[in-house]
XYZ file of N, CA and C in Angstrom:
366
model
N -169.182 86.552 -2.025
C -167.846 86.058 -2.280
C -167.919 84.592 -2.693
N -167.337 84.286 -3.835
C -167.356 82.932 -4.351
C -166.198 82.146 -3.762
N -166.508 80.963 -3.294
C -165.483 80.073 -2.784
C -165.742 78.655 -3.262
N -164.709 78.016 -3.728
C -164.723 76.599 -4.044
C -163.634 75.954 -3.214
N -164.011 75.037 -2.358
C -163.075 74.438 -1.429
C -163.026 72.944 -1.662
N -161.886 72.472 -2.136
C -161.695 71.056 -2.394
C -161.208 70.348 -1.132
N -161.547 69.088 -1.042
C -161.059 68.255 0.039
C -161.048 66.804 -0.426
N -160.370 65.977 0.324
C -160.365 64.553 0.045
C -159.107 64.023 -0.604
N -158.202 64.901 -0.959
C -156.967 64.439 -1.549
C -156.071 63.785 -0.518
N -155.027 63.178 -1.018
C -154.092 62.517 -0.134
C -153.234 61.527 -0.873
N -152.583 60.694 -0.106
C -151.702 59.661 -0.637
C -152.433 58.333 -0.667
N -152.382 57.678 -1.805
C -153.050 56.396 -1.964
C -152.172 55.487 -2.817
N -152.275 54.196 -2.568
C -151.511 53.235 -3.352
C -152.157 52.985 -4.705
N -151.363 52.591 -5.686
C -151.954 52.225 -6.976
C -153.057 51.192 -6.810
N -154.134 51.398 -7.542
C -155.292 50.543 -7.423
C -156.286 50.980 -6.373
N -155.909 51.935 -5.565
C -156.776 52.418 -4.517
C -157.777 53.440 -5.010
N -158.530 53.971 -4.067
C -159.598 54.911 -4.383
C -159.536 56.135 -3.494
N -160.002 57.226 -4.029
C -160.201 58.457 -3.287
C -161.483 59.109 -3.759
N -162.084 59.858 -2.882
C -163.268 60.626 -3.225
C -163.014 62.089 -2.903
N -162.958 62.897 -3.935
C -162.760 64.320 -3.771
C -164.097 65.026 -3.658
N -164.113 66.060 -2.854
C -165.300 66.881 -2.707
C -164.946 68.333 -2.967
N -165.887 69.057 -3.488
C -165.734 70.488 -3.699
C -167.007 71.164 -3.238
N -166.887 71.941 -2.191
C -168.019 72.672 -1.644
C -167.992 74.099 -2.164
N -169.076 74.496 -2.781
C -169.175 75.817 -3.383
C -170.066 76.722 -2.555
N -169.712 77.973 -2.528
C -170.541 78.986 -1.898
C -170.445 80.271 -2.705
N -171.447 81.097 -2.583
C -171.447 82.363 -3.282
C -171.937 82.306 -4.712
N -172.410 81.149 -5.146
C -172.964 80.996 -6.480
C -174.285 80.249 -6.391
N -175.091 80.416 -7.420
C -176.273 79.576 -7.538
C -175.793 78.284 -8.165
N -175.483 77.349 -7.320
C -174.740 76.155 -7.705
C -175.406 75.394 -8.843
N -176.711 75.271 -8.780
C -177.424 74.451 -9.754
C -177.329 74.982 -11.177
N -176.928 76.229 -11.348
C -176.827 76.822 -12.668
C -175.481 76.575 -13.340
N -174.515 76.098 -12.598
C -173.154 76.006 -13.096
C -172.798 74.619 -13.607
N -172.039 74.611 -14.675
C -171.323 73.407 -15.062
C -170.160 73.243 -14.094
N -170.039 72.080 -13.519
C -168.974 71.814 -12.568
C -167.968 70.855 -13.176
N -166.726 71.104 -12.890
C -165.690 70.259 -13.446
C -164.550 70.034 -12.487
N -163.834 68.979 -12.759
C -162.582 68.702 -12.086
C -161.464 68.737 -13.113
N -160.433 69.457 -12.792
C -159.235 69.539 -13.606
C -158.052 69.086 -12.777
N -156.992 68.757 -13.433
C -155.790 68.396 -12.701
C -154.557 68.923 -13.414
N -153.527 69.119 -12.650
C -152.265 69.591 -13.186
C -151.126 68.855 -12.506
N -150.398 68.105 -13.291
C -149.227 67.403 -12.808
C -148.007 68.290 -12.992
N -146.956 68.040 -12.233
C -145.748 68.845 -12.379
C -145.230 68.850 -13.804
N -144.947 70.026 -14.323
C -144.419 70.156 -15.665
C -145.431 70.001 -16.778
N -146.694 69.849 -16.437
C -147.726 69.667 -17.439
C -148.790 70.744 -17.301
N -149.558 70.916 -18.356
C -150.626 71.892 -18.328
C -151.851 71.322 -17.630
N -152.683 72.212 -17.160
C -153.913 71.784 -16.533
C -154.838 71.150 -17.568
N -155.429 70.034 -17.200
C -156.293 69.322 -18.123
C -157.629 69.005 -17.473
N -158.633 68.930 -18.305
C -159.956 68.547 -17.838
C -159.971 67.068 -17.499
N -160.475 66.746 -16.331
C -160.632 65.368 -15.904
C -162.065 64.903 -16.107
N -162.999 65.668 -15.603
C -164.405 65.301 -15.681
C -165.254 66.549 -15.574
N -166.437 66.476 -16.146
C -167.333 67.610 -16.150
C -168.751 67.101 -16.025
N -169.579 67.865 -15.342
C -170.989 67.528 -15.215
C -171.807 68.786 -15.436
N -172.781 68.687 -16.304
C -173.589 69.834 -16.670
C -174.705 70.051 -15.672
N -175.427 71.125 -15.887
C -176.576 71.413 -15.052
C -177.618 70.311 -15.131
N -177.715 69.674 -16.272
C -178.668 68.597 -16.447
C -178.164 67.235 -16.040
N -176.930 67.171 -15.559
C -176.391 65.911 -15.088
C -175.619 65.118 -16.120
N -175.442 65.667 -17.311
C -174.644 64.995 -18.318
C -173.175 65.070 -17.943
N -172.485 63.970 -18.075
C -171.082 63.906 -17.697
C -170.202 63.605 -18.893
N -168.970 64.035 -18.806
C -167.965 63.610 -19.753
C -166.626 63.547 -19.038
N -165.751 62.725 -19.595
C -164.497 62.417 -18.939
C -163.350 62.442 -19.927
N -162.194 62.744 -19.407
C -160.999 62.549 -20.191
C -160.829 61.064 -20.488
N -160.295 60.769 -21.659
C -160.101 59.371 -22.026
C -159.264 58.619 -20.998
N -158.334 59.315 -20.387
C -157.423 58.673 -19.458
C -158.089 58.218 -18.165
N -159.261 58.758 -17.854
C -159.930 58.406 -16.604
C -161.280 57.756 -16.815
N -161.768 57.745 -18.033
C -163.074 57.160 -18.311
C -163.126 55.713 -17.848
N -164.191 55.381 -17.150
C -164.349 54.044 -16.616
C -163.790 53.875 -15.226
N -162.960 54.799 -14.798
C -162.366 54.723 -13.467
C -162.876 55.816 -12.539
N -163.141 56.983 -13.095
C -163.589 58.129 -12.307
C -165.064 58.386 -12.564
N -165.736 58.895 -11.555
C -167.132 59.273 -11.677
C -167.349 60.634 -11.032
N -167.892 61.552 -11.798
C -168.232 62.855 -11.258
C -169.723 62.875 -10.941
N -170.068 63.517 -9.855
C -171.458 63.653 -9.469
C -171.637 64.968 -8.744
N -172.877 65.361 -8.587
C -173.146 66.606 -7.883
C -174.364 66.454 -7.007
N -174.350 67.184 -5.917
C -175.464 67.242 -4.995
C -175.838 68.710 -4.885
N -176.834 69.102 -5.637
C -177.200 70.514 -5.675
C -177.723 71.016 -4.330
N -178.338 70.136 -3.569
C -178.841 70.533 -2.259
C -177.714 70.890 -1.309
N -176.553 70.308 -1.531
C -175.392 70.571 -0.685
C -174.355 71.459 -1.346
N -174.657 71.935 -2.546
C -173.712 72.773 -3.294
C -172.338 72.121 -3.388
N -172.339 70.851 -3.701
C -171.106 70.088 -3.688
C -171.002 69.217 -4.929
N -169.810 69.161 -5.483
C -169.506 68.254 -6.567
C -168.446 67.276 -6.086
N -168.555 66.040 -6.544
C -167.672 64.980 -6.100
C -166.927 64.384 -7.287
N -165.803 63.811 -6.987
C -165.081 63.017 -7.958
C -164.647 61.729 -7.281
N -165.316 60.648 -7.634
C -164.939 59.338 -7.138
C -163.871 58.776 -8.057
N -162.730 58.488 -7.505
C -161.589 58.017 -8.273
C -161.252 56.603 -7.832
N -161.409 55.671 -8.741
C -161.111 54.273 -8.475
C -159.968 53.813 -9.362
N -159.391 52.699 -8.987
C -158.303 52.107 -9.761
C -157.229 53.133 -10.088
N -156.826 53.853 -9.081
C -155.886 54.945 -9.291
C -154.529 54.442 -9.763
N -153.930 55.236 -10.613
C -152.639 54.943 -11.192
C -151.650 56.038 -10.815
N -150.369 55.729 -10.820
C -149.386 56.774 -10.532
C -149.522 57.997 -11.427
N -149.923 57.801 -12.668
C -150.073 58.930 -13.570
C -151.262 59.820 -13.236
N -152.088 59.403 -12.285
C -153.155 60.261 -11.796
C -152.650 61.286 -10.789
N -151.413 61.153 -10.383
C -150.843 62.085 -9.414
C -150.851 63.499 -9.971
N -151.464 64.398 -9.240
C -151.599 65.780 -9.684
C -152.292 66.581 -8.595
N -152.297 67.873 -8.781
C -153.177 68.727 -8.005
C -154.505 68.789 -8.736
N -155.565 68.493 -8.034
C -156.896 68.474 -8.613
C -157.643 69.740 -8.218
N -158.197 70.388 -9.216
C -158.883 71.654 -9.029
C -160.361 71.532 -9.363
N -161.156 72.142 -8.551
C -162.585 72.244 -8.791
C -162.869 73.501 -9.600
N -163.767 73.379 -10.551
C -164.122 74.498 -11.408
C -165.628 74.652 -11.498
N -166.071 75.872 -11.424
C -167.475 76.211 -11.647
C -167.545 77.170 -12.815
N -168.321 76.816 -13.815
C -168.369 77.584 -15.044
C -169.800 77.889 -15.435
N -170.053 79.149 -15.675
C -171.336 79.598 -16.189
C -171.083 80.279 -17.522
N -171.438 79.625 -18.612
C -171.151 80.210 -19.917
C -172.105 81.333 -20.282
N -171.710 82.081 -21.291
C -172.611 83.079 -21.850
C -173.763 82.360 -22.540
N -174.941 82.755 -22.207
C -176.133 82.172 -22.796
C -177.107 83.275 -23.142
N -178.240 82.867 -23.657
C -179.268 83.842 -23.990
C -179.872 84.505 -22.762
N -179.679 83.893 -21.603
C -180.197 84.475 -20.376
C -179.097 85.009 -19.465
N -177.849 84.816 -19.838
C -176.723 85.297 -19.051
C -175.703 85.907 -19.999
N -175.544 87.205 -19.919
C -174.654 87.908 -20.839
C -173.188 87.748 -20.476
N -172.912 87.501 -19.219
C -171.542 87.385 -18.752
C -171.145 85.934 -18.568
N -169.850 85.694 -18.683
C -169.279 84.382 -18.449
C -168.577 84.385 -17.099
N -168.828 83.361 -16.317
C -168.221 83.247 -15.000
C -167.439 81.950 -14.904
N -166.265 82.052 -14.329
C -165.346 80.925 -14.277
C -164.583 81.003 -12.957
N -164.853 80.063 -12.073
C -164.264 80.087 -10.741
C -163.477 78.820 -10.483
N -162.457 78.964 -9.662
C -161.553 77.855 -9.378
C -161.301 77.720 -7.889
N -161.161 76.491 -7.451
C -160.731 76.229 -6.100
C -159.221 76.299 -5.984
N -158.743 76.084 -4.790
C -157.311 76.195 -4.531
C -156.538 74.933 -4.877
N -157.239 73.847 -5.067
C -156.613 72.592 -5.430
C -156.370 71.687 -4.243
N -156.375 70.399 -4.512
C -156.050 69.403 -3.506
C -155.114 68.371 -4.129
N -154.090 68.015 -3.402
C -153.065 67.122 -3.922
C -153.518 65.678 -3.851
N -153.373 64.988 -4.963
C -153.584 63.545 -5.028
C -152.268 62.912 -5.450
N -151.781 62.026 -4.626
C -150.546 61.326 -4.920
C -150.805 59.834 -4.907
N -150.504 59.184 -6.010
C -150.692 57.748 -6.146
C -149.311 57.117 -6.234
N -148.946 56.427 -5.197
C -147.601 55.874 -5.120
C -147.579 54.727 -4.124
N -146.732 53.772 -4.401
C -146.520 52.672 -3.477
C -145.301 52.913 -2.600
């Protein structure tokens, strides 16, 4: 059974920091591209940050320079360090594990956590 469990969300003032964690189970974690997505009220879910199996990262323009995604394969956990938070960062943040179709994997796998609320407000 695959589970992605996010934690670390909460209420923070503008300019503050939060560190989100996503603990994965039921997958071979090191094989998956891990990502953080977010969805604000009335908006579509968007990619925030992604980290590949090889450790390559990419970020949405809106968070580049402020957020850092990392992974600890030994702990089956992906993190999102969020600094200099802004009110527009307020959203539910979702952890994603993605295994694309490749020459060694015929099926595509895409798993999601339940989300954790991040609220940036004074």
